Coordinates of C-alpha atoms in Angstrom, one line a residue:
X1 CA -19.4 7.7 10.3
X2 CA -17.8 10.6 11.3
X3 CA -17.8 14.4 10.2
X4 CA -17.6 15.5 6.3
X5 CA -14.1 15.9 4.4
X6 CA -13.6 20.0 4.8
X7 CA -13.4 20.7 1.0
X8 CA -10.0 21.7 -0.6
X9 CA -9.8 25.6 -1.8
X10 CA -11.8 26.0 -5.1
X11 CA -9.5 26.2 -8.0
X12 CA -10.1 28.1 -11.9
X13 CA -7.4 27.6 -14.6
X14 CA -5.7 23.9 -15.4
X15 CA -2.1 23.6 -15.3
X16 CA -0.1 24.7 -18.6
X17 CA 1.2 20.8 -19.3
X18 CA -2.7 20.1 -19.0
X19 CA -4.4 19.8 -22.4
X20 CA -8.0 19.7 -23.1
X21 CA -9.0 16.8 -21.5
X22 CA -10.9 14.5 -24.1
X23 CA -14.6 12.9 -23.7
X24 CA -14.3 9.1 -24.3
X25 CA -16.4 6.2 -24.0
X26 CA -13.4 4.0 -24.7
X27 CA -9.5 3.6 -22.1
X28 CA -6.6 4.8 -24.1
X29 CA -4.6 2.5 -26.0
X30 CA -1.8 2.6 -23.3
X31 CA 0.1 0.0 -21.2
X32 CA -2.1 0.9 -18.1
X33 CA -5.3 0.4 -20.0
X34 CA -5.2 -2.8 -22.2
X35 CA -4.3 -6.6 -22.3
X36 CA -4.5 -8.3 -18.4
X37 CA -3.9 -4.5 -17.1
X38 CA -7.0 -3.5 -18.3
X39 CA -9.9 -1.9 -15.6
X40 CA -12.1 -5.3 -15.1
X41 CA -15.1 -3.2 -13.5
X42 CA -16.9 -6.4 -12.7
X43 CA -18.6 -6.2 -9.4
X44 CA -19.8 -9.8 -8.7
X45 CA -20.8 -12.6 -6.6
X46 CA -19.2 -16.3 -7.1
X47 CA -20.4 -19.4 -4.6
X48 CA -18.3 -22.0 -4.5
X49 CA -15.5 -21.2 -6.8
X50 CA -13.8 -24.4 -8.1
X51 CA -10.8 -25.6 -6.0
X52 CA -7.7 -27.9 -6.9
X53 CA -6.2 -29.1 -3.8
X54 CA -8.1 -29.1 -0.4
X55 CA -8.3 -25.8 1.5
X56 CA -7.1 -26.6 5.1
X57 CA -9.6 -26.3 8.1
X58 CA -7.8 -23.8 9.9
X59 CA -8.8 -21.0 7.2
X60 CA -12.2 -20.2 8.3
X61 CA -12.4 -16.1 7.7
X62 CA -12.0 -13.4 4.8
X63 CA -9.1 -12.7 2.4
X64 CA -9.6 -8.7 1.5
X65 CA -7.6 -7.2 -1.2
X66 CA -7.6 -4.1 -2.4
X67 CA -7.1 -2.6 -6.2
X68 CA -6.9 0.2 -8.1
X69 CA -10.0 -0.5 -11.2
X70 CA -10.9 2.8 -12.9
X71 CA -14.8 2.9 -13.8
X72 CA -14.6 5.2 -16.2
X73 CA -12.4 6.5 -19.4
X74 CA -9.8 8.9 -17.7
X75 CA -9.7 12.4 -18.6
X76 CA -6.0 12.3 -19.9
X77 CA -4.4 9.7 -21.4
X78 CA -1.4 9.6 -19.5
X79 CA -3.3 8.6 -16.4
X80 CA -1.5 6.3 -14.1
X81 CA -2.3 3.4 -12.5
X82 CA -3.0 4.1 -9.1
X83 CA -5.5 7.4 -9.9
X84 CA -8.1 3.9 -10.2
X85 CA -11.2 3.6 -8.2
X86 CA -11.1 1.3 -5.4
X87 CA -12.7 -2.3 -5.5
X88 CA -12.5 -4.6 -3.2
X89 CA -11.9 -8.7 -3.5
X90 CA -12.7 -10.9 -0.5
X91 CA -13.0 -14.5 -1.0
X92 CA -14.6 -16.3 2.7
X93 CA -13.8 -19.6 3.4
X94 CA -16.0 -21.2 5.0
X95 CA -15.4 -25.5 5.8
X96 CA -13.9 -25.6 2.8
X97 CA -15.9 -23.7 0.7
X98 CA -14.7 -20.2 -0.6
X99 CA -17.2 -17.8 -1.8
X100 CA -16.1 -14.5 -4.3
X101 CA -17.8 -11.0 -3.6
X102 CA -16.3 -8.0 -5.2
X103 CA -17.3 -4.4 -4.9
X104 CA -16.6 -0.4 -6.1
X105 CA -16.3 1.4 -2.5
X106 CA -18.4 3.7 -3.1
X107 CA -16.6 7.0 -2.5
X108 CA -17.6 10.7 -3.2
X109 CA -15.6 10.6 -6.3
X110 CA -17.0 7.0 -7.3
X111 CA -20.5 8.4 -7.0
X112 CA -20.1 11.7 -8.7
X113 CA -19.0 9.9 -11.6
X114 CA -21.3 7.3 -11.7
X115 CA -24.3 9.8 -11.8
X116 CA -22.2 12.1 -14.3
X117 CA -21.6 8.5 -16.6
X118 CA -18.0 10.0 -17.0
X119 CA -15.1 11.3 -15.3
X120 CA -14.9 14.1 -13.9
X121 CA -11.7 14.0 -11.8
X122 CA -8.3 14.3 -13.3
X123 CA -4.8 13.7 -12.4
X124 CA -3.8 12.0 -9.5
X125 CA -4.4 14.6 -6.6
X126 CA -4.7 17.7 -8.6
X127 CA -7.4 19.4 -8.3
X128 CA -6.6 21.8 -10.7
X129 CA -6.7 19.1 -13.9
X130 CA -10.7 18.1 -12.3
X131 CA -14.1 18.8 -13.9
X132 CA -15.0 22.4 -12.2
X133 CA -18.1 21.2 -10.9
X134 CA -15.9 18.8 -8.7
X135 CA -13.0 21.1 -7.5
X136 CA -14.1 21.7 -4.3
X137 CA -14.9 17.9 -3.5
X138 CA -12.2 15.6 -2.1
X139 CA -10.6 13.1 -4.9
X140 CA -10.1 10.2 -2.6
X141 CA -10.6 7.1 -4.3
X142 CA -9.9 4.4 -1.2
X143 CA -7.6 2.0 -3.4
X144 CA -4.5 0.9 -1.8
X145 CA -5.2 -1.2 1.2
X146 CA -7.6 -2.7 3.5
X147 CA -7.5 -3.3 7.7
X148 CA -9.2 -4.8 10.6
X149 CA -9.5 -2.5 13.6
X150 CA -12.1 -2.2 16.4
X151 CA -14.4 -4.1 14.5
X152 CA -14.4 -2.2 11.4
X153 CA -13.5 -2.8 7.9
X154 CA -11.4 0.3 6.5
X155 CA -10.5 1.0 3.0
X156 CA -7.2 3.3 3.0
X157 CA -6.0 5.5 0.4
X158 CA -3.0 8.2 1.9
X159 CA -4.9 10.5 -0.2
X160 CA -7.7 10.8 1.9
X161 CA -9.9 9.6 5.1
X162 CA -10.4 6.0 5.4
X163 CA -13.8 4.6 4.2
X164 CA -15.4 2.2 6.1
X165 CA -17.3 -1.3 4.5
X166 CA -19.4 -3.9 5.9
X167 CA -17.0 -7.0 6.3
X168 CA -19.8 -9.2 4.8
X169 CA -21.7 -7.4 2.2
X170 CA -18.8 -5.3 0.9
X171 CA -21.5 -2.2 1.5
X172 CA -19.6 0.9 1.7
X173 CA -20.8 2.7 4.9
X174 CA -18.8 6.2 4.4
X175 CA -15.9 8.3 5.1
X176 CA -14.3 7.2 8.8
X177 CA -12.7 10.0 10.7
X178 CA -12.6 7.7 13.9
X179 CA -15.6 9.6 15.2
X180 CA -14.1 13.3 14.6
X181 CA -11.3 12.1 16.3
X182 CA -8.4 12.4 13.1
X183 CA -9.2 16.4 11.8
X184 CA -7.3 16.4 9.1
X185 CA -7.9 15.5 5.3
X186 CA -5.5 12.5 4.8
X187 CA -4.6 9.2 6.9
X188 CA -1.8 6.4 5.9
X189 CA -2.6 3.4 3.9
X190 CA 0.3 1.7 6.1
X191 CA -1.0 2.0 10.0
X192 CA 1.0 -0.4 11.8
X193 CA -1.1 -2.8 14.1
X194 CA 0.4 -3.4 17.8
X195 CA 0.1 -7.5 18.2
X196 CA 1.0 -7.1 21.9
X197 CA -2.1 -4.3 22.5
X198 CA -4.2 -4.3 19.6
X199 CA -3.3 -0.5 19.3
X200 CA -3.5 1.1 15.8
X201 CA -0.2 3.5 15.4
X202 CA -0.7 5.4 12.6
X203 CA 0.3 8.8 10.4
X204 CA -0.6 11.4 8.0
X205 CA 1.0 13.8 5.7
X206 CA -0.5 16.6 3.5
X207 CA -3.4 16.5 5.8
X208 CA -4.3 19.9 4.7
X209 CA -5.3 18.4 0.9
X210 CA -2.6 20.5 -0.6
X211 CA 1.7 19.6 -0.3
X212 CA 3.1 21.4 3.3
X213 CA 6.1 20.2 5.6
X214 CA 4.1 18.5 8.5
X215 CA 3.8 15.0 9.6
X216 CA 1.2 13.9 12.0
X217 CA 1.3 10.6 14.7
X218 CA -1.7 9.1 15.9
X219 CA -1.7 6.4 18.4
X220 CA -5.2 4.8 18.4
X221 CA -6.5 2.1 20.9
X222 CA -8.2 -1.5 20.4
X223 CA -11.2 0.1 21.4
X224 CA -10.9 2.7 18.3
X225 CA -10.4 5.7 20.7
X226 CA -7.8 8.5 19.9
X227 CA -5.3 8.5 22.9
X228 CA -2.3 10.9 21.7
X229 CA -1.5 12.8 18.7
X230 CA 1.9 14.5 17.4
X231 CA 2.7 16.4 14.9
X232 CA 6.8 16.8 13.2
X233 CA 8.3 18.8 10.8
X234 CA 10.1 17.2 7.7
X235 CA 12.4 19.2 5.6
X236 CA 10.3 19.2 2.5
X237 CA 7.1 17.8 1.4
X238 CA 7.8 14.0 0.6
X239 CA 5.6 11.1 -0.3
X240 CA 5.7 9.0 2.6
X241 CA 4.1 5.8 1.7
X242 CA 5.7 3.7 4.3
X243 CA 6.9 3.2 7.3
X244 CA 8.9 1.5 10.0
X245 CA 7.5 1.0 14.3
X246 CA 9.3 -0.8 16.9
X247 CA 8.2 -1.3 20.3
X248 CA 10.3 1.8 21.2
X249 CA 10.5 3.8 18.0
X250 CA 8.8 5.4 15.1
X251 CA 10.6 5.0 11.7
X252 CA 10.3 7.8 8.8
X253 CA 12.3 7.8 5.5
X254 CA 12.1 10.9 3.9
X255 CA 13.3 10.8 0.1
X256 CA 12.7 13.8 -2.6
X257 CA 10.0 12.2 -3.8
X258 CA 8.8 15.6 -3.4
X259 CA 5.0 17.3 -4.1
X260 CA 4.8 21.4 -4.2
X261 CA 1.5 23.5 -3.8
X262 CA 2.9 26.3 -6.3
X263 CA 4.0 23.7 -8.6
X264 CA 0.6 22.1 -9.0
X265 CA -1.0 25.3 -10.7
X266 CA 1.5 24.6 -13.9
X267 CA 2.2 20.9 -13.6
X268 CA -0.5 18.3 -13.7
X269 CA 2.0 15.9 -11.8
X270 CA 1.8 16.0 -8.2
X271 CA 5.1 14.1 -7.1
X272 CA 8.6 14.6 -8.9
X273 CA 11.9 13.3 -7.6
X274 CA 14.6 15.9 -7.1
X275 CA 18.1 14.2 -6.8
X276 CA 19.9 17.7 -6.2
X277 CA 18.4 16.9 -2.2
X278 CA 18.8 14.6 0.6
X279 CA 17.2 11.8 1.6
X280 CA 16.8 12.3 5.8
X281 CA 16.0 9.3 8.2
X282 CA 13.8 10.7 11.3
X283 CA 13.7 8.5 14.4
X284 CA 10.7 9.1 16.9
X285 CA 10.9 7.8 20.5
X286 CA 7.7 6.2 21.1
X287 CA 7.5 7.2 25.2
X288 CA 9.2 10.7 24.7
X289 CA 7.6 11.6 21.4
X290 CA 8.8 14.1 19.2
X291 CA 10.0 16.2 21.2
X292 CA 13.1 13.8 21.6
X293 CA 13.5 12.9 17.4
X294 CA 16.7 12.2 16.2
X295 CA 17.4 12.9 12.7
X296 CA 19.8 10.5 10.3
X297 CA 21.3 10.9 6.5
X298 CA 21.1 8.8 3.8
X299 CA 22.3 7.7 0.8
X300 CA 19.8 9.3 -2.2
X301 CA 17.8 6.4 -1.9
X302 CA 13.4 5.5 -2.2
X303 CA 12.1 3.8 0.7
X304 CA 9.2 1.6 -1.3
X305 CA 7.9 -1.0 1.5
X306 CA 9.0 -1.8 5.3
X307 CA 9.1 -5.6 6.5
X308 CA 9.8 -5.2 10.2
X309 CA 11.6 -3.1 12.7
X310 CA 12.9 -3.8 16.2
X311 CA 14.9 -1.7 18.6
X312 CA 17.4 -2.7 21.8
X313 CA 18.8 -0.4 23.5
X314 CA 20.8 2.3 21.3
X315 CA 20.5 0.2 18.5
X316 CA 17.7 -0.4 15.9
X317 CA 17.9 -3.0 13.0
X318 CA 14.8 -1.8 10.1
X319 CA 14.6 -4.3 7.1
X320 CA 12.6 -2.6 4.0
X321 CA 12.8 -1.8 0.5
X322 CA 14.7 0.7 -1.1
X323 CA 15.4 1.6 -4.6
X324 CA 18.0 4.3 -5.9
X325 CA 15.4 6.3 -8.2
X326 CA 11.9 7.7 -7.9
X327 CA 8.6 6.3 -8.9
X328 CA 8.9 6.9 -12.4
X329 CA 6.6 4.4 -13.6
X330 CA 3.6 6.8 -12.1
X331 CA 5.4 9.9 -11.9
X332 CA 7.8 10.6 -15.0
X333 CA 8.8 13.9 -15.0
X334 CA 11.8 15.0 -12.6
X335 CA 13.7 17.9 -12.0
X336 CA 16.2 16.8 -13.8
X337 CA 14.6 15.3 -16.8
X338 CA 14.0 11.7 -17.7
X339 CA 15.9 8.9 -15.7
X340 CA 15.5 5.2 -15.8
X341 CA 13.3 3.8 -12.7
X342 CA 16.0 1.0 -10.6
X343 CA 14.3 -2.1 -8.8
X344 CA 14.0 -2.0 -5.3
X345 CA 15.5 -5.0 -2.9
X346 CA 15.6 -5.8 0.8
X347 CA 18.1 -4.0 2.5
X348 CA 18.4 -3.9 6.4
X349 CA 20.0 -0.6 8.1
X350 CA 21.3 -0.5 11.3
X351 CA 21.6 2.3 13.3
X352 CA 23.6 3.8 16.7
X353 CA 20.6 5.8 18.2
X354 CA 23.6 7.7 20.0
X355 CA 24.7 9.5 16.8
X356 CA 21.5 10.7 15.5
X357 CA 21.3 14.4 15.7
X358 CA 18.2 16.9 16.7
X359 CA 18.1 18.7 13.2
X360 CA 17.8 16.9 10.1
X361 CA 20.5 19.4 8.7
X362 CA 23.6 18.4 10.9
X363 CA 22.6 14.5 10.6
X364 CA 25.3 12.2 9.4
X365 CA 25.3 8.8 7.5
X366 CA 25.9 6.7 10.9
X367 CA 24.2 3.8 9.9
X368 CA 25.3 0.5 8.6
X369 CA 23.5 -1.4 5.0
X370 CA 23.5 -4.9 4.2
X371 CA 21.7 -6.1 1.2
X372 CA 19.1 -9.1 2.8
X373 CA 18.0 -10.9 -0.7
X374 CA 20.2 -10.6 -4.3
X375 CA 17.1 -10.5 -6.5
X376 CA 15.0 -7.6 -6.6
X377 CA 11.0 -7.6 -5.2
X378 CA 8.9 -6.2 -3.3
X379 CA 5.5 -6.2 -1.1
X380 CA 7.0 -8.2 2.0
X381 CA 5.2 -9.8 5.1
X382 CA 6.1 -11.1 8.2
X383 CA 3.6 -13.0 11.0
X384 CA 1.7 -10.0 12.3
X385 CA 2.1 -11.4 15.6
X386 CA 5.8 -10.7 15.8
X387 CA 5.5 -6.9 14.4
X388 CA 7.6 -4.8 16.2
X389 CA 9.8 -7.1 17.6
X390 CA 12.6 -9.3 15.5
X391 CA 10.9 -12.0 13.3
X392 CA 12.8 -14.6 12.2
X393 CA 10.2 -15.2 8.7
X394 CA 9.6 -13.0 6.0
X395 CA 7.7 -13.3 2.4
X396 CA 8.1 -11.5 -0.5
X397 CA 7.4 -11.0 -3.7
X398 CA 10.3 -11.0 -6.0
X399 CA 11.7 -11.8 -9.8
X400 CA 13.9 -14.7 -10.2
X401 CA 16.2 -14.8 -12.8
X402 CA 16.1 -18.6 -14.0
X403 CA 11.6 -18.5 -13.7
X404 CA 9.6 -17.2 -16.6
X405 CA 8.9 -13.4 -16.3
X406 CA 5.6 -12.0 -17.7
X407 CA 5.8 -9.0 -20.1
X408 CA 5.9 -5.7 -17.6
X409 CA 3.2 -4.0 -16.6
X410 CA 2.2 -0.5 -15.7
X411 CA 4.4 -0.6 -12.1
X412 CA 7.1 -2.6 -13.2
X413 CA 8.3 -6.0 -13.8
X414 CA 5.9 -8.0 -12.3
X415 CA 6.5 -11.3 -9.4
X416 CA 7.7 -14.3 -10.8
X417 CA 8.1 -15.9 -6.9
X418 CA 7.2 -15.9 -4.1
X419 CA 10.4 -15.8 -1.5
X420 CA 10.3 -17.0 2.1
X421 CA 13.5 -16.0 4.1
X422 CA 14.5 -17.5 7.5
X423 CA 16.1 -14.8 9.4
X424 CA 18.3 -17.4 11.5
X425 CA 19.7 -19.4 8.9
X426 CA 20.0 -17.2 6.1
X427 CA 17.7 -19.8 3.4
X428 CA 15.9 -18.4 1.1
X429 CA 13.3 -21.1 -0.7
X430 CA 10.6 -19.8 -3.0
X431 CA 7.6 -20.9 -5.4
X432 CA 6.9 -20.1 -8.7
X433 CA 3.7 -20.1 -10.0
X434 CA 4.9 -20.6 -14.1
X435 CA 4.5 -19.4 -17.2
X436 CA 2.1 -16.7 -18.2
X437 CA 1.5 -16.3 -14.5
X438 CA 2.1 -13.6 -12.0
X439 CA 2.4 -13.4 -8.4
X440 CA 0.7 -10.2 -6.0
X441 CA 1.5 -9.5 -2.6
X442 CA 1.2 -12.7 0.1
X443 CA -1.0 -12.8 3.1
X444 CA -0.1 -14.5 6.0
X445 CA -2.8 -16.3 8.1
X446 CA -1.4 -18.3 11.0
X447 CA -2.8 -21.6 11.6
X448 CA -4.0 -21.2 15.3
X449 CA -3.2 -18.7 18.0
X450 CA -0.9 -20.3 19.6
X451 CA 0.9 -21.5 16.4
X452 CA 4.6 -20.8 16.7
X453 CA 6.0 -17.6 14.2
X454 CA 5.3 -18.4 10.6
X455 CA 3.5 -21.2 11.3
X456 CA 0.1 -20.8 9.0
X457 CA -0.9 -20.6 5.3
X458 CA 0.1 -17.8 2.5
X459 CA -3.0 -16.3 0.5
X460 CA -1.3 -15.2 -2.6
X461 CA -3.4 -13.8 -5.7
X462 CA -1.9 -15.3 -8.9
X463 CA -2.6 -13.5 -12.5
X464 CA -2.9 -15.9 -15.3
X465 CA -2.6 -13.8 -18.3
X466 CA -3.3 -17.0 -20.9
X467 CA -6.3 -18.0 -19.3
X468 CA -7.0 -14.0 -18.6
X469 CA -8.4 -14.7 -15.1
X470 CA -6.9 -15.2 -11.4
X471 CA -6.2 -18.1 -9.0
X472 CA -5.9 -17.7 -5.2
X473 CA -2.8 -19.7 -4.2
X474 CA -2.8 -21.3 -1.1
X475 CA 1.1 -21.8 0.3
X476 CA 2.5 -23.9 3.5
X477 CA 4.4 -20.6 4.8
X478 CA 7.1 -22.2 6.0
X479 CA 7.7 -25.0 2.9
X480 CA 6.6 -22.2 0.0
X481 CA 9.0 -24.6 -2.5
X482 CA 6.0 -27.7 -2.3
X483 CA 3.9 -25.7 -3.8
X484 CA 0.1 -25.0 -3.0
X485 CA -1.9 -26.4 -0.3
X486 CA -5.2 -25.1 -2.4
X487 CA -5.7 -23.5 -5.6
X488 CA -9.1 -21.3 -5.6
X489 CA -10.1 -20.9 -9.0
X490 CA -11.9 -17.3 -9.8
X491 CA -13.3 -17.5 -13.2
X492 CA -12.5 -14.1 -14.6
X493 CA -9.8 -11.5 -14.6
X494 CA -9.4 -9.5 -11.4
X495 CA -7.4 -6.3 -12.1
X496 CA -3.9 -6.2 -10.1
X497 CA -4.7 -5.1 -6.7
X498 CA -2.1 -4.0 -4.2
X499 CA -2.8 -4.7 -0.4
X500 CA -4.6 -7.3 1.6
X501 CA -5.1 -8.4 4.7
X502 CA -7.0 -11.6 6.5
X503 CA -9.6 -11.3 9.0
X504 CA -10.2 -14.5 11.2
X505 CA -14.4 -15.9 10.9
X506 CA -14.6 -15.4 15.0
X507 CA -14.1 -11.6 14.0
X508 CA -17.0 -11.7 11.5
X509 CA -19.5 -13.3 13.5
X510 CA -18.9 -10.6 16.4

């Protein structure tokens, strides 16, 4: 289970822009807390959910998402979406059966507040807006994402330490430091998974609890075993949500998206965008390490999610999302009053490794941008067997012009499509699921291990806001237009998650 979360430094007196936090038994009347957005809290088990379609043989394991569901009535009003507990969904297929379990992971923050019957925790990472009987106690909450490694199920917040879950009950099991091995406070939700190896690479920033300059690498073995760690300065303290690995390389965009430790004492909001700075590009040889970074500018853009990255020689190609604002939707407030949050779309930069320089402040703009897809989207995938390496197939969610678009929600317009985008040829085919329907992030599960790239199935959660419950969409990955393969039917309202993942049934019964 690994050793305890050192507790963050105690804190007294709320920020100024913090009012009175109110006791309520009922969610505030806000975007984030009513209609399809509203928490579901429903912690269930559903045998043989009803299927339209036949669900092919070859899916025989466990779709995991995770989701942001808040338990209780949030201290402030203006609480935003992803300050929700975690739950976890996994539907197992089984012979063409699929079973529903979902489940609260049962954090330190879950539990303190189920015994208190309120909450106790305030804004999102600030410990200064919290209850003061819970000041000292980490806030993580475990709700963004969900990975397979060594055997072990790990819920991931970048927050916090992962939390491990049994991959059949769903029991939460406790905070995973990988056996003492990661000291710090805080570990990615994005670890990148090395197909070749089986290797976790992953990172961590703010691993102190509180905003500082430092990045940390961890490369982790198959076996779960802590072989080399790194640490890197960045120029200011950044959300980092994402990133970008080649077989050679380690990929940072760093945008001011920018958290401050003095700042938190009079400002409940723990990340504001500053567009009087830079956004830097930092470029980590994997062999050398970071002693041999090379540092690139940017445009003032938002790096949101990374689809792939692959490096030859002095050149690296890294195909992600960017946007050109902040987060606003969760963090409002910037340093230069309000703005208007833009959509992100798939861009691929190019870089000369050549040019990068060895200080982020005398880095130039030396590399090239082309915009991939023309609509905007978001939460890509590619075959996690190509990852690190150039993939010719990519999925994504996105929002078609000419397809019916439900009303936004408390992140943004949400998916009306689901794109598939063949690399070689340039086509770009995609499903839509219709009206009053919404489409989350796809899963790719190949068909066989020796399947060719993008050969295999998408999972592909679908809200359906006028029958205010959720379908699992089954997709031919490489013919998305057709349309499902399989349509699991869950017979209640599952509250948007945000990242999933598939773990094959010869994994489980290890």
């Amino acid at each position: 289970m690994g050793t305890p979360i050192p507790p963050p430094i105690p804190t007294t007196a709320p920020p100024a822009d913090v009012q009175e936090p109110q006791e309520r038994s009922q969610f505030p009347d806000t975007r984030i807390f009513k209609g399809f957005y509203a928490p579901s809290r429903i912690e269930a088990d559903v045998y043989d959910l009803e299927i339209e379609g036949r669900i092919p043989p070859e899916l025989s394991g466990a779709f995991y998402r995770n989701s942001a569901d808040t338990q209780y009535a949030p201290r402030f009003a203006d609480d935003n979406y992803i300050n929700g507990d975690g739950m976890i969904h996994m539907v197992r297929f089984d012979h063409g059966h699929a079973d529903l379990r979902t489940r609260y992971v049962r954090t330190q923050r879950f539990l303190l507040e189920r015994q208190a019957r309120k909450a106790l925790f305030g804004a999102y990472r600030n410990p200064y807006t919290a209850d003061p009987s819970v000041r000292a106690v980490d806030d993580g909450n475990a709700n963004t994402s969900v990975v397979w490694h060594a055997g072990r199920l790990l819920a991931l917040k970048e927050a916090a330490l992962p939390y491990e879950l049994d991959p059949v009950t769903l029991e939460t099991k406790g905070v995973f430091d990988f056996d003492g091995q990661i000291p710090g406070r805080t570990f990615t939700a994005h670890p990148k998974l090395d197909p070749r190896t089986g290797e976790m690479i992953a990172f961590a920033y703010n691993t102190s609890g509180r905003p500082d300059k430092e990045i940390h690498l961890y490369e982790i073995s198959a076996e779960g075993k802590v072989t080399r760690t790194q640490s890197f300065e960045v120029p200011y303290s950044a959300m980092v949500h994402d990133w970008l690995v080649t077989r050679e390389h380690f990929v940072f965009v760093l945008s001011p998206m920018i958290a401050d430790a003095e700042r938190m004492k009079t400002e409940a909001q723990y990340f504001m965008w500053d567009p009087e700075r830079s956004t830097h590009v930092a470029v980590v040889p994997r062999e050398e390490g970071v002693s041999g970074i090379r540092w690139f500018s940017s445009d003032l853009v938002m790096e949101t999610h990374t689809v792939n990255a692959w490096s030859s020689g002095d050149t690296l190609v890294a195909d992600h999302f960017v946007t050109t604002s902040g987060w606003y939707s969760q963090f409002p407030k910037t340093t230069v009053g309000p703005l208007r949050e833009a959509p992100s779309f798939l861009h691929r930069w190019t870089f000369d490794l050549t040019a990068g320089a060895a200080h982020w402040d005398d880095a130039r703009d030396t590399y090239a941008s082309e915009k991939l897809v023309e609509v905007p989207g978001e939460m890509p995938r590619v075959d996690p067997r190509v990852l690190m390496e150039r993939n010719r197939h990519a999925w994504l969610g996105a929002v078609q012009p000419n397809e019916p678009l439900c009303e936004w929600g408390p992140m943004g317009p949400p998916f009306n499509s689901i794109v598939h985008r063949d690399d070689h040829t340039g086509e770009q085919t995609y499903w839509a699921p219709g009206e009053q329907a919404a489409c989350e992030e796809p899963v790719f599960v190949p068909k066989s291990a020796e399947a060719g790239e993008g050969e295999g199935y998408l999972l592909v959660m679908v809200g359906r806001r006028d029958q205010n419950r959720n379908d699992l969409v089954v997709l031919d990955a490489l013919d998305v237009a057709a349309g499902p393969v399989a349509t699991v039917k869950i017979p209640f309202r599952l509250r948007d998650g945000f990242h999933g993942t598939w773990v094959p049934g010869t994994e489980l019964e290890r």
